[in-house]
Short mmCIF file of C-alpha atoms and ligand atoms in Angstrom, two decimals:
data_model
loop_
_atom_site.label_atom_id
_atom_site.label_comp_id
_atom_site.label_asym_id
_atom_site.label_seq_id
_atom_site.Cartn_x
_atom_site.Cartn_y
_atom_site.Cartn_z
CA MET A 152 12.98 37.63 -10.58
CA ALA A 153 11.04 39.92 -12.93
CA THR A 154 9.35 42.86 -11.22
CA GLY A 155 5.59 42.72 -10.89
CA THR A 156 3.48 40.45 -8.75
CA LEU A 157 3.46 36.73 -8.07
CA GLY A 158 0.48 35.19 -6.33
CA GLY A 159 -0.75 38.73 -5.71
CA VAL A 160 2.50 39.72 -3.92
CA ASP A 161 5.00 42.34 -5.06
CA THR A 162 8.08 40.41 -6.28
CA ARG A 163 10.39 42.90 -4.53
CA LYS A 164 8.76 41.96 -1.23
CA ILE A 165 9.26 38.28 -2.01
CA GLU A 166 12.96 38.83 -2.76
CA ALA A 167 13.42 40.92 0.37
CA LEU A 168 11.75 38.31 2.57
CA PHE A 169 13.82 35.50 1.07
CA ALA A 170 17.05 37.45 1.62
CA VAL A 171 16.23 38.20 5.27
CA GLU A 172 15.11 34.63 5.97
CA SER A 173 18.22 33.19 4.27
CA GLN A 174 20.46 35.24 6.58
CA ARG A 175 18.44 34.16 9.57
CA TYR A 176 18.72 30.52 8.52
CA VAL A 177 22.49 30.74 8.06
CA ALA A 178 22.90 32.33 11.50
CA ALA A 179 20.87 29.57 13.16
CA HIS A 180 22.66 26.64 11.48
CA PRO A 181 26.45 27.01 11.87
CA ARG A 182 27.12 23.32 12.45
CA SER A 183 24.96 22.20 9.54
CA GLN A 184 26.64 24.80 7.36
CA SER A 185 30.05 23.37 8.18
CA ARG A 186 28.82 19.91 7.10
CA THR A 187 26.66 20.65 4.04
CA GLY A 188 27.37 24.28 3.13
CA HIS A 189 29.75 23.26 0.34
CA GLY A 190 28.01 19.99 -0.41
CA ILE A 191 28.73 16.68 1.32
CA ALA A 192 31.97 15.23 -0.06
CA GLY A 193 31.58 11.98 -1.96
CA PHE A 194 28.07 12.62 -3.21
CA TYR A 195 27.14 13.78 -6.66
CA ASP A 196 25.52 17.20 -6.27
CA GLY A 197 26.62 17.21 -2.61
CA VAL A 198 23.72 15.18 -1.22
CA PRO A 199 22.91 11.44 -1.07
CA MET A 200 19.76 11.99 -3.16
CA HIS A 201 19.45 14.98 -5.41
CA TRP A 202 15.94 15.93 -4.20
CA MET A 203 17.56 16.98 -0.93
CA ARG A 204 18.73 20.10 -2.73
CA ASP A 205 15.18 21.05 -3.62
CA TRP A 206 14.33 22.55 -0.23
CA SER A 207 14.06 26.29 0.25
CA MET A 208 17.04 26.68 2.59
CA PRO A 209 20.49 27.79 1.38
CA PHE A 210 21.91 24.40 2.46
CA PRO A 211 20.20 21.41 4.08
CA PHE A 212 20.42 21.01 7.84
CA LEU A 213 21.53 17.67 9.28
CA VAL A 214 18.84 15.91 11.28
CA GLU A 215 19.88 14.80 14.72
CA SER A 216 16.67 12.97 15.61
CA ALA A 217 12.93 12.90 15.08
CA GLN A 218 10.18 11.54 17.26
CA GLY A 219 6.44 11.70 16.68
CA SER A 220 5.74 15.11 15.13
CA GLN A 221 8.95 16.78 16.31
CA LEU A 222 12.30 16.99 14.53
CA ARG A 223 15.61 18.34 15.82
CA ASP A 224 18.68 19.36 13.84
CA ILE A 225 22.35 19.21 14.88
CA ASP A 226 22.33 22.91 15.77
CA GLY A 227 19.66 22.22 18.38
CA ASN A 228 16.80 23.81 16.42
CA GLU A 229 13.44 22.08 16.94
CA TYR A 230 10.71 21.92 14.32
CA ALA A 231 7.07 20.95 14.35
CA ASP A 232 7.29 18.54 11.43
CA PHE A 233 4.39 18.87 8.98
CA CYS A 234 6.44 17.41 6.11
CA LEU A 235 6.85 14.01 7.77
CA GLY A 236 9.24 12.75 5.14
CA ASP A 237 6.81 13.85 2.42
CA THR A 238 4.34 11.20 3.67
CA GLY A 239 6.85 8.42 4.45
CA SER A 240 6.48 9.22 8.16
CA MET A 241 2.84 10.24 7.95
CA PHE A 242 1.99 8.29 11.09
CA GLY A 243 4.77 9.96 13.10
CA HIS A 244 8.49 9.41 13.38
CA SER A 245 9.59 6.16 15.04
CA SER A 246 6.22 5.36 16.56
CA ALA A 247 6.64 2.96 19.49
CA PRO A 248 5.03 -0.13 17.86
CA VAL A 249 7.11 0.22 14.70
CA ALA A 250 10.33 0.88 16.63
CA ALA A 251 9.66 -2.23 18.74
CA ALA A 252 8.97 -4.38 15.66
CA ILE A 253 12.17 -3.17 13.98
CA THR A 254 14.18 -3.82 17.14
CA ARG A 255 12.74 -7.32 17.47
CA GLN A 256 13.37 -8.20 13.83
CA ALA A 257 16.88 -6.70 13.89
CA THR A 258 18.26 -9.73 15.70
CA GLN A 259 16.36 -12.32 13.66
CA GLY A 260 17.67 -11.61 10.21
CA LEU A 261 16.50 -8.88 7.89
CA THR A 262 16.00 -10.44 4.50
CA TYR A 263 15.94 -14.05 3.30
CA MET A 264 13.51 -14.14 0.36
CA LEU A 265 11.21 -16.34 2.38
CA PRO A 266 8.04 -15.39 4.29
CA THR A 267 7.72 -15.02 8.07
CA GLU A 268 4.78 -15.24 10.50
CA ASP A 269 4.35 -11.49 9.96
CA ALA A 270 3.65 -12.15 6.28
CA VAL A 271 0.87 -14.57 7.19
CA VAL A 272 -0.77 -11.89 9.32
CA VAL A 273 -0.20 -9.01 6.88
CA GLY A 274 -1.92 -10.82 3.98
CA GLY A 275 -5.14 -10.95 5.97
CA LEU A 276 -4.79 -7.42 7.29
CA LEU A 277 -4.43 -5.96 3.79
CA SER A 278 -7.40 -7.88 2.40
CA ARG A 279 -9.69 -6.90 5.25
CA ARG A 280 -8.64 -3.28 5.36
CA PHE A 281 -8.67 -2.45 1.66
CA GLY A 282 -11.21 -4.98 0.38
CA LEU A 283 -9.12 -6.60 -2.35
CA PRO A 284 -8.23 -10.29 -2.01
CA HIS A 285 -4.80 -10.58 -3.69
CA TRP A 286 -1.68 -8.64 -2.68
CA GLN A 287 2.00 -8.34 -3.41
CA ILE A 288 4.65 -6.41 -1.52
CA ALA A 289 7.19 -4.16 -3.21
CA THR A 290 9.72 -1.67 -1.89
CA THR A 291 8.50 1.69 -3.18
CA ALA A 292 5.24 3.06 -4.52
CA THR A 293 7.05 3.58 -7.80
CA ASP A 294 7.76 -0.14 -8.02
CA ALA A 295 4.23 -1.08 -7.00
CA ASN A 296 2.77 1.14 -9.73
CA ARG A 297 5.19 -0.27 -12.27
CA PHE A 298 4.25 -3.85 -11.44
CA ALA A 299 0.52 -3.18 -11.34
CA LEU A 300 0.67 -1.46 -14.73
CA ARG A 301 2.57 -4.43 -16.12
CA VAL A 302 -0.22 -6.72 -14.91
CA ALA A 303 -2.80 -4.45 -16.52
CA ARG A 304 -1.06 -4.68 -19.88
CA ALA A 305 -0.57 -8.42 -19.55
CA VAL A 306 -4.19 -9.25 -18.75
CA THR A 307 -5.84 -6.84 -21.19
CA GLY A 308 -3.37 -7.37 -24.04
CA ARG A 309 -3.51 -3.60 -24.61
CA PRO A 310 -0.40 -1.46 -24.95
CA LYS A 311 -1.29 1.95 -23.50
CA ILE A 312 -2.09 3.56 -20.19
CA LEU A 313 -4.00 6.76 -19.46
CA VAL A 314 -2.95 9.36 -16.92
CA PHE A 315 -4.44 12.64 -15.80
CA ASN A 316 -2.50 15.78 -16.53
CA GLY A 317 -0.44 16.88 -13.52
CA CYS A 318 -0.28 13.39 -12.03
CA TYR A 319 2.67 11.88 -10.20
CA HIS A 320 2.96 8.17 -9.49
CA GLY A 321 6.68 7.95 -8.78
CA THR A 322 9.40 7.60 -11.36
CA VAL A 323 7.32 5.40 -13.63
CA ASP A 324 8.49 6.31 -17.13
CA GLU A 325 5.18 6.10 -18.94
CA THR A 326 3.47 8.47 -16.48
CA TYR A 327 5.90 11.30 -17.30
CA VAL A 328 3.57 12.79 -19.85
CA ARG A 329 1.84 16.15 -19.70
CA LEU A 330 -0.87 17.88 -21.68
CA VAL A 331 0.13 21.18 -23.28
CA ASP A 332 -2.37 22.93 -25.56
CA GLY A 333 -4.27 19.65 -25.84
CA LYS A 334 -1.17 17.70 -26.92
CA PRO A 335 0.76 15.07 -24.94
CA VAL A 336 4.40 16.04 -24.32
CA HIS A 337 7.18 14.81 -22.04
CA ARG A 338 7.18 16.24 -18.55
CA PRO A 339 9.80 19.04 -18.40
CA GLY A 340 13.14 18.03 -16.86
CA LEU A 341 12.86 14.34 -17.75
CA LEU A 342 16.27 12.78 -18.48
CA GLY A 343 17.33 9.69 -20.35
CA GLN A 344 13.99 8.28 -21.45
CA PHE A 345 14.44 5.41 -23.86
CA GLU A 346 11.67 6.32 -26.25
CA ASP A 347 8.92 8.78 -27.01
CA LEU A 348 6.72 8.15 -23.95
CA THR A 349 3.74 9.92 -25.51
CA ARG A 350 3.36 6.98 -27.92
CA MET A 351 2.22 4.69 -25.11
CA THR A 352 0.39 7.10 -22.83
CA ARG A 353 -2.85 8.95 -23.30
CA VAL A 354 -3.35 12.01 -21.13
CA VAL A 355 -6.46 14.04 -20.31
CA ASP A 356 -7.27 16.64 -17.69
CA PHE A 357 -8.68 15.56 -14.31
CA ASN A 358 -12.43 16.22 -14.04
CA ASP A 359 -12.75 16.09 -17.86
CA VAL A 360 -15.29 13.32 -18.43
CA GLU A 361 -15.69 14.01 -22.15
CA GLY A 362 -11.93 13.93 -22.69
CA LEU A 363 -11.74 10.63 -20.88
CA ARG A 364 -14.59 9.17 -22.92
CA ARG A 365 -12.90 10.28 -26.15
CA GLU A 366 -9.50 8.80 -25.26
CA LEU A 367 -10.85 5.49 -23.94
CA ALA A 368 -12.95 5.04 -27.08
CA HIS A 369 -9.76 4.09 -28.95
CA GLY A 370 -9.93 0.75 -27.12
CA ASP A 371 -6.16 0.53 -26.68
CA VAL A 372 -5.83 1.61 -23.03
CA ALA A 373 -5.00 -1.17 -20.58
CA CYS A 374 -5.39 0.93 -17.47
CA VAL A 375 -6.31 4.34 -16.13
CA ILE A 376 -3.97 5.15 -13.26
CA THR A 377 -5.02 7.94 -10.93
CA GLU A 378 -5.05 9.31 -7.44
CA PRO A 379 -8.61 9.99 -6.28
CA VAL A 380 -7.47 13.55 -5.50
CA LEU A 381 -4.60 15.05 -7.48
CA THR A 382 -2.07 15.79 -4.75
CA ASN A 383 1.18 16.24 -6.57
CA SER A 384 0.84 19.61 -8.21
CA CYS A 385 -1.46 21.97 -6.35
CA MET A 386 -4.27 19.92 -4.84
CA VAL A 387 -7.27 19.25 -7.10
CA LEU A 388 -10.39 17.61 -5.66
CA PRO A 389 -12.65 15.47 -7.83
CA GLU A 390 -15.85 17.22 -8.90
CA PRO A 391 -19.06 15.48 -7.83
CA GLY A 392 -19.63 12.42 -10.03
CA PHE A 393 -16.18 12.48 -11.64
CA LEU A 394 -14.80 9.34 -10.00
CA ASP A 395 -18.10 7.54 -10.73
CA ALA A 396 -17.70 8.51 -14.38
CA VAL A 397 -14.12 7.23 -14.39
CA ARG A 398 -15.29 3.88 -13.06
CA ARG A 399 -18.25 3.69 -15.47
CA LEU A 400 -16.22 4.60 -18.56
CA THR A 401 -13.36 2.26 -17.70
CA ARG A 402 -15.81 -0.61 -17.25
CA GLU A 403 -17.66 0.19 -20.46
CA THR A 404 -14.42 0.12 -22.45
CA GLY A 405 -12.81 -2.92 -20.79
CA THR A 406 -10.14 -0.71 -19.21
CA LEU A 407 -8.75 -1.46 -15.77
CA LEU A 408 -8.70 1.20 -13.04
CA LEU A 409 -5.66 1.58 -10.80
CA ILE A 410 -6.18 3.77 -7.73
CA ASP A 411 -2.91 5.04 -6.28
CA GLU A 412 -3.58 5.80 -2.60
CA THR A 413 -0.02 6.68 -1.66
CA HIS A 414 -1.01 10.21 -0.61
CA THR A 415 -4.79 9.94 -0.19
CA ILE A 416 -4.35 7.35 2.54
CA SER A 417 -4.60 10.59 4.52
CA THR A 418 -8.38 10.19 4.17
CA GLY A 419 -8.93 7.27 6.52
CA PRO A 420 -7.74 3.80 7.54
CA GLY A 421 -8.93 2.29 4.22
CA GLY A 422 -7.85 5.28 2.16
CA TYR A 423 -10.12 7.34 -0.08
CA THR A 424 -11.19 4.07 -1.71
CA ARG A 425 -12.93 2.78 1.39
CA ALA A 426 -14.19 6.18 2.54
CA TYR A 427 -15.89 6.88 -0.81
CA GLY A 428 -16.70 3.33 -1.94
CA LEU A 429 -14.43 3.30 -4.99
CA GLU A 430 -14.06 -0.02 -6.77
CA PRO A 431 -10.55 -0.22 -8.26
CA ASP A 432 -9.26 -3.24 -10.14
CA LEU A 433 -5.75 -2.49 -8.93
CA PHE A 434 -4.71 -0.62 -5.81
CA VAL A 435 -1.34 0.83 -4.79
CA LEU A 436 -0.09 2.20 -1.50
CA GLY A 437 3.50 3.02 -0.63
CA LYS A 438 5.40 5.46 1.58
CA PRO A 439 3.89 5.21 5.13
CA ILE A 440 2.55 1.64 4.96
CA ALA A 441 5.50 0.31 7.00
CA GLY A 442 5.93 3.40 9.18
CA GLY A 443 8.91 4.70 7.17
CA VAL A 444 10.66 1.42 6.45
CA PRO A 445 10.79 1.19 2.63
CA ALA A 446 7.79 -0.88 1.54
CA SER A 447 4.71 -0.71 -0.64
CA VAL A 448 1.74 -2.90 -1.47
CA TRP A 449 -0.27 -3.51 -4.59
CA GLY A 450 -3.52 -5.40 -4.68
CA MET A 451 -5.91 -6.77 -7.28
CA THR A 452 -9.44 -8.07 -7.54
CA GLU A 453 -10.32 -11.74 -7.87
CA THR A 454 -11.10 -11.19 -11.55
CA VAL A 455 -7.75 -9.57 -12.31
CA ALA A 456 -5.96 -12.33 -10.40
CA GLN A 457 -7.75 -15.02 -12.41
CA ARG A 458 -6.90 -13.27 -15.66
CA LEU A 459 -3.29 -13.06 -14.51
CA ASP A 460 -3.31 -16.78 -13.74
CA ALA A 461 -4.53 -17.48 -17.27
CA VAL A 462 -1.84 -15.31 -18.85
CA ARG A 463 0.87 -16.91 -16.75
CA ALA A 464 -0.36 -20.38 -17.66
CA SER A 465 0.06 -19.57 -21.34
CA THR A 466 3.45 -17.86 -20.98
CA PRO A 467 6.76 -19.75 -21.09
CA PRO A 468 8.60 -19.81 -17.72
CA GLY A 469 11.03 -16.96 -17.10
CA HIS A 470 11.22 -13.55 -15.42
CA SER A 471 7.91 -11.70 -15.12
CA GLY A 472 9.56 -8.28 -14.97
CA MET A 473 8.00 -7.81 -11.51
CA GLY A 474 9.62 -7.97 -8.10
CA THR A 475 13.00 -6.92 -6.66
CA THR A 476 15.33 -8.87 -4.39
CA LEU A 477 14.59 -6.95 -1.19
CA SER A 478 10.82 -6.72 -1.78
CA ALA A 479 8.79 -8.25 1.07
CA ASN A 480 11.87 -8.62 3.26
CA ALA A 481 11.34 -9.64 6.87
CA LEU A 482 12.07 -6.19 8.28
CA ALA A 483 9.51 -4.53 6.01
CA LEU A 484 6.86 -7.10 6.90
CA ALA A 485 7.49 -6.68 10.63
CA ALA A 486 7.19 -2.89 10.36
CA MET A 487 4.12 -3.17 8.12
CA ARG A 488 2.34 -5.47 10.53
CA ALA A 489 3.02 -3.10 13.43
CA THR A 490 1.81 -0.14 11.37
CA LEU A 491 -1.40 -1.82 10.26
CA GLU A 492 -2.19 -3.33 13.65
CA HIS A 493 -1.24 -0.53 16.01
CA VAL A 494 -0.57 2.74 14.18
CA MET A 495 -3.03 3.24 11.30
CA THR A 496 -5.99 2.96 13.66
CA GLU A 497 -9.45 4.56 13.66
CA ASP A 498 -8.43 6.48 16.78
CA ALA A 499 -5.30 7.85 15.13
CA TYR A 500 -7.30 9.02 12.12
CA ARG A 501 -9.89 10.70 14.33
CA SER A 502 -7.25 12.89 15.91
CA MET A 503 -5.55 13.58 12.56
CA GLU A 504 -8.87 14.54 10.98
CA ARG A 505 -9.77 16.92 13.79
CA LEU A 506 -6.44 18.75 13.80
CA ALA A 507 -6.21 18.89 10.02
CA GLY A 508 -9.63 20.57 10.07
CA THR A 509 -8.34 23.11 12.57
CA LEU A 510 -5.27 23.67 10.41
CA VAL A 511 -7.08 24.22 7.12
CA ASP A 512 -9.56 26.58 8.83
CA GLY A 513 -6.72 28.52 10.46
CA LEU A 514 -4.85 28.92 7.19
CA GLN A 515 -7.98 29.95 5.33
CA ALA A 516 -8.85 32.46 8.05
CA ALA A 517 -5.38 34.03 7.75
CA ILE A 518 -5.78 34.22 3.95
CA THR A 519 -9.28 35.69 4.10
CA ALA A 520 -8.47 38.23 6.81
CA ARG A 521 -5.58 39.54 4.71
CA HIS A 522 -7.52 39.51 1.43
CA MET A 523 -4.95 37.32 -0.30
CA PRO A 524 -6.01 35.74 -3.64
CA TRP A 525 -5.11 32.30 -2.23
CA HIS A 526 -6.95 29.34 -0.77
CA ALA A 527 -6.48 26.35 1.52
CA VAL A 528 -7.66 22.82 0.79
CA ARG A 529 -7.37 19.37 2.34
CA VAL A 530 -7.99 15.67 1.91
CA GLY A 531 -8.18 14.12 5.38
CA ALA A 532 -4.92 14.72 7.23
CA ARG A 533 -3.30 16.33 4.19
CA VAL A 534 -3.58 20.11 3.97
CA GLU A 535 -2.31 22.55 1.39
CA PHE A 536 -2.30 26.31 0.89
CA ILE A 537 -2.23 27.45 -2.68
CA CYS A 538 -1.08 30.91 -3.72
CA ALA A 539 -3.90 31.30 -6.25
CA PRO A 540 -7.69 31.41 -6.07
CA GLY A 541 -9.55 28.11 -5.89
CA PRO A 542 -10.90 25.57 -6.16
CA LEU A 543 -8.64 24.27 -8.91
CA ARG A 544 -10.36 22.00 -11.44
CA ASN A 545 -7.50 20.20 -13.12
CA GLY A 546 -3.75 19.76 -13.55
CA THR A 547 -3.51 22.58 -16.08
CA GLU A 548 -4.92 25.03 -13.53
CA ALA A 549 -2.82 23.45 -10.78
CA GLU A 550 0.38 23.92 -12.75
CA ALA A 551 -0.52 27.57 -13.42
CA ALA A 552 -1.25 28.10 -9.71
CA HIS A 553 2.34 27.39 -8.67
CA ALA A 554 4.40 30.41 -7.65
CA PRO A 555 7.83 28.85 -6.98
CA ALA A 556 9.74 31.94 -5.81
CA LEU A 557 6.91 32.97 -3.50
CA GLU A 558 6.50 29.45 -2.15
CA ARG A 559 10.24 29.18 -1.51
CA ALA A 560 10.23 32.37 0.56
CA ILE A 561 7.19 31.22 2.56
CA HIS A 562 8.68 27.77 3.21
CA LEU A 563 11.92 29.26 4.50
CA ALA A 564 10.11 31.80 6.65
CA LEU A 565 7.96 29.04 8.18
CA LEU A 566 11.05 26.94 8.82
CA ASN A 567 12.70 29.82 10.64
CA ARG A 568 9.56 29.99 12.78
CA GLY A 569 9.90 26.34 13.72
CA CYS A 570 7.52 24.78 11.20
CA LEU A 571 8.74 22.34 8.55
CA ILE A 572 6.48 21.83 5.54
CA ALA A 573 7.00 19.71 2.40
CA PRO A 574 9.46 21.13 -0.09
CA PHE A 575 7.87 20.37 -3.45
CA HIS A 576 4.45 21.76 -2.79
CA ASN A 577 2.76 23.69 0.01
CA MET A 578 1.78 20.50 1.76
CA MET A 579 1.32 19.91 5.48
CA LEU A 580 0.48 16.59 7.08
CA VAL A 581 -0.99 16.06 10.50
CA CYS A 582 0.16 12.85 12.20
CA PRO A 583 -1.30 11.14 15.28
CA ALA A 584 1.33 12.83 17.48
CA THR A 585 0.72 16.35 16.16
CA THR A 586 -0.49 18.66 18.92
CA ASP A 587 -2.93 21.55 19.04
CA ALA A 588 -0.02 23.78 20.00
CA GLN A 589 1.92 22.80 16.87
CA VAL A 590 -1.07 23.55 14.66
CA GLN A 591 -1.57 26.93 16.37
CA ARG A 592 2.12 27.64 15.90
CA LEU A 593 1.89 26.93 12.17
CA CYS A 594 -1.25 29.03 11.73
CA GLY A 595 0.38 31.91 13.62
CA ALA A 596 3.59 31.64 11.61
CA PHE A 597 1.65 31.55 8.35
CA ALA A 598 -0.26 34.72 9.28
CA ALA A 599 2.99 36.44 10.29
CA VAL A 600 4.62 35.50 6.99
CA ILE A 601 1.72 36.90 4.98
CA ASP A 602 1.99 40.11 7.02
CA ALA A 603 5.71 40.26 6.20
CA LEU A 604 4.94 39.81 2.49
CA ALA A 605 2.03 42.20 2.33
CA GLY A 606 3.17 44.84 4.83
C1 PLP B 841 0.65 9.30 -5.59
C2 PLP B 841 2.06 8.83 -5.57
N1 PLP B 841 2.35 7.61 -6.02
C3 PLP B 841 3.60 7.14 -6.01
C4 PLP B 841 4.63 7.89 -5.53
C5 PLP B 841 6.03 7.35 -5.52
O1 PLP B 841 6.48 7.07 -4.26
P1 PLP B 841 8.00 6.60 -4.06
O2 PLP B 841 8.83 7.82 -4.36
O3 PLP B 841 8.07 6.22 -2.64
O4 PLP B 841 8.25 5.51 -5.00
C6 PLP B 841 4.39 9.17 -5.06
C7 PLP B 841 5.48 10.03 -4.54
O5 PLP B 841 5.32 11.16 -4.20
C8 PLP B 841 3.07 9.66 -5.09
O6 PLP B 841 2.77 10.88 -4.68
#
């Protein structure tokens, strides 16, 4: 690491902290080290999914079990889990209703490409909760976005989509476009794309109404796909009026609006959409919708559904390019029903909201008291600290706010103090089972880590 400062911290202090915390981690994880220290045999890159190498620790620990907001590794270390499977377990690990539904379904067959009674119930639950009348089930948020974008192209007859710089909507090829010096380019690190993705994707900065107006004026964009809050770089909140402008401009230009609520479902039981009265044409939610069982949902308005009917009626029979064999399997529907009926409740959100407020205030207080040029931000139960001043206005600023070496040292130091946060960004989720004591522990650990960096 070059000498100087990163996020206002001397880089020598960052290196020193990381070295000390790495030693501490190794000492506390002998059994995990024996299993993963040289990579797990049989897996490319030593892990079953290469993202598992992207954590801050020298080698991943093996999880023994997780329940509610608590996770335990095979060395007997316990963590207050604020990562929660990077949102997949946002409503707590193995919550009782979901575990019971999985257990019940386990003896009744898991997948048959036919609906069950649970499907009949879930259709109504989705419509009532999110306000759109027509739904489909997929297996990941990536898939749901892919299928919804396909519908947008099919019904508008337009070839392009528009994304906001710094977005992430899963591994959907056409969203892997960034804005650099006002020009669309491929996102760094992208492998194996089959064509120049910038040909089919327009990209503007979040909160840039004029940029959006300019790009939509071409009349070739089928759909704007966005999160209501950018959560996948450093968190960027919409400026007052921005989301209204997005809706107005998309309507004026005959462009559909896809709201991806996969992370902003942290806002409330109906997501940011319901809490702020957004009116999307297409809606996507993945990750926690079935309590951690792989599943996602995508919904559309009556108008979009009718336009889709018309396109299908004029298309020869064949494969739509949407759907996968295990989508809407019986296990996923059972877990989704349990999650919607018993887990994603008003009561659960009340407790998440309260504790997330305590958390963001505690983090901000630690930052302010130590005069760090950082800030803390949240959307509902989703909290982030950012090692740069805020608020951030767009993806360009969010990208510049990242301080990877500093973040890595902080993550590892928090882990060694019993607090697990998300690896790719400084994200912490509060679930219904999170306790006051866990939040206090994280705030205390965060303050201690800043002291170690600044002292
Ligand atoms: C907003 C958003 N949409 C979609 C996805 C993709 O989810 P998955 O990896 O489960 O397909 C993500 C993943 O982080 C996301 O943040």
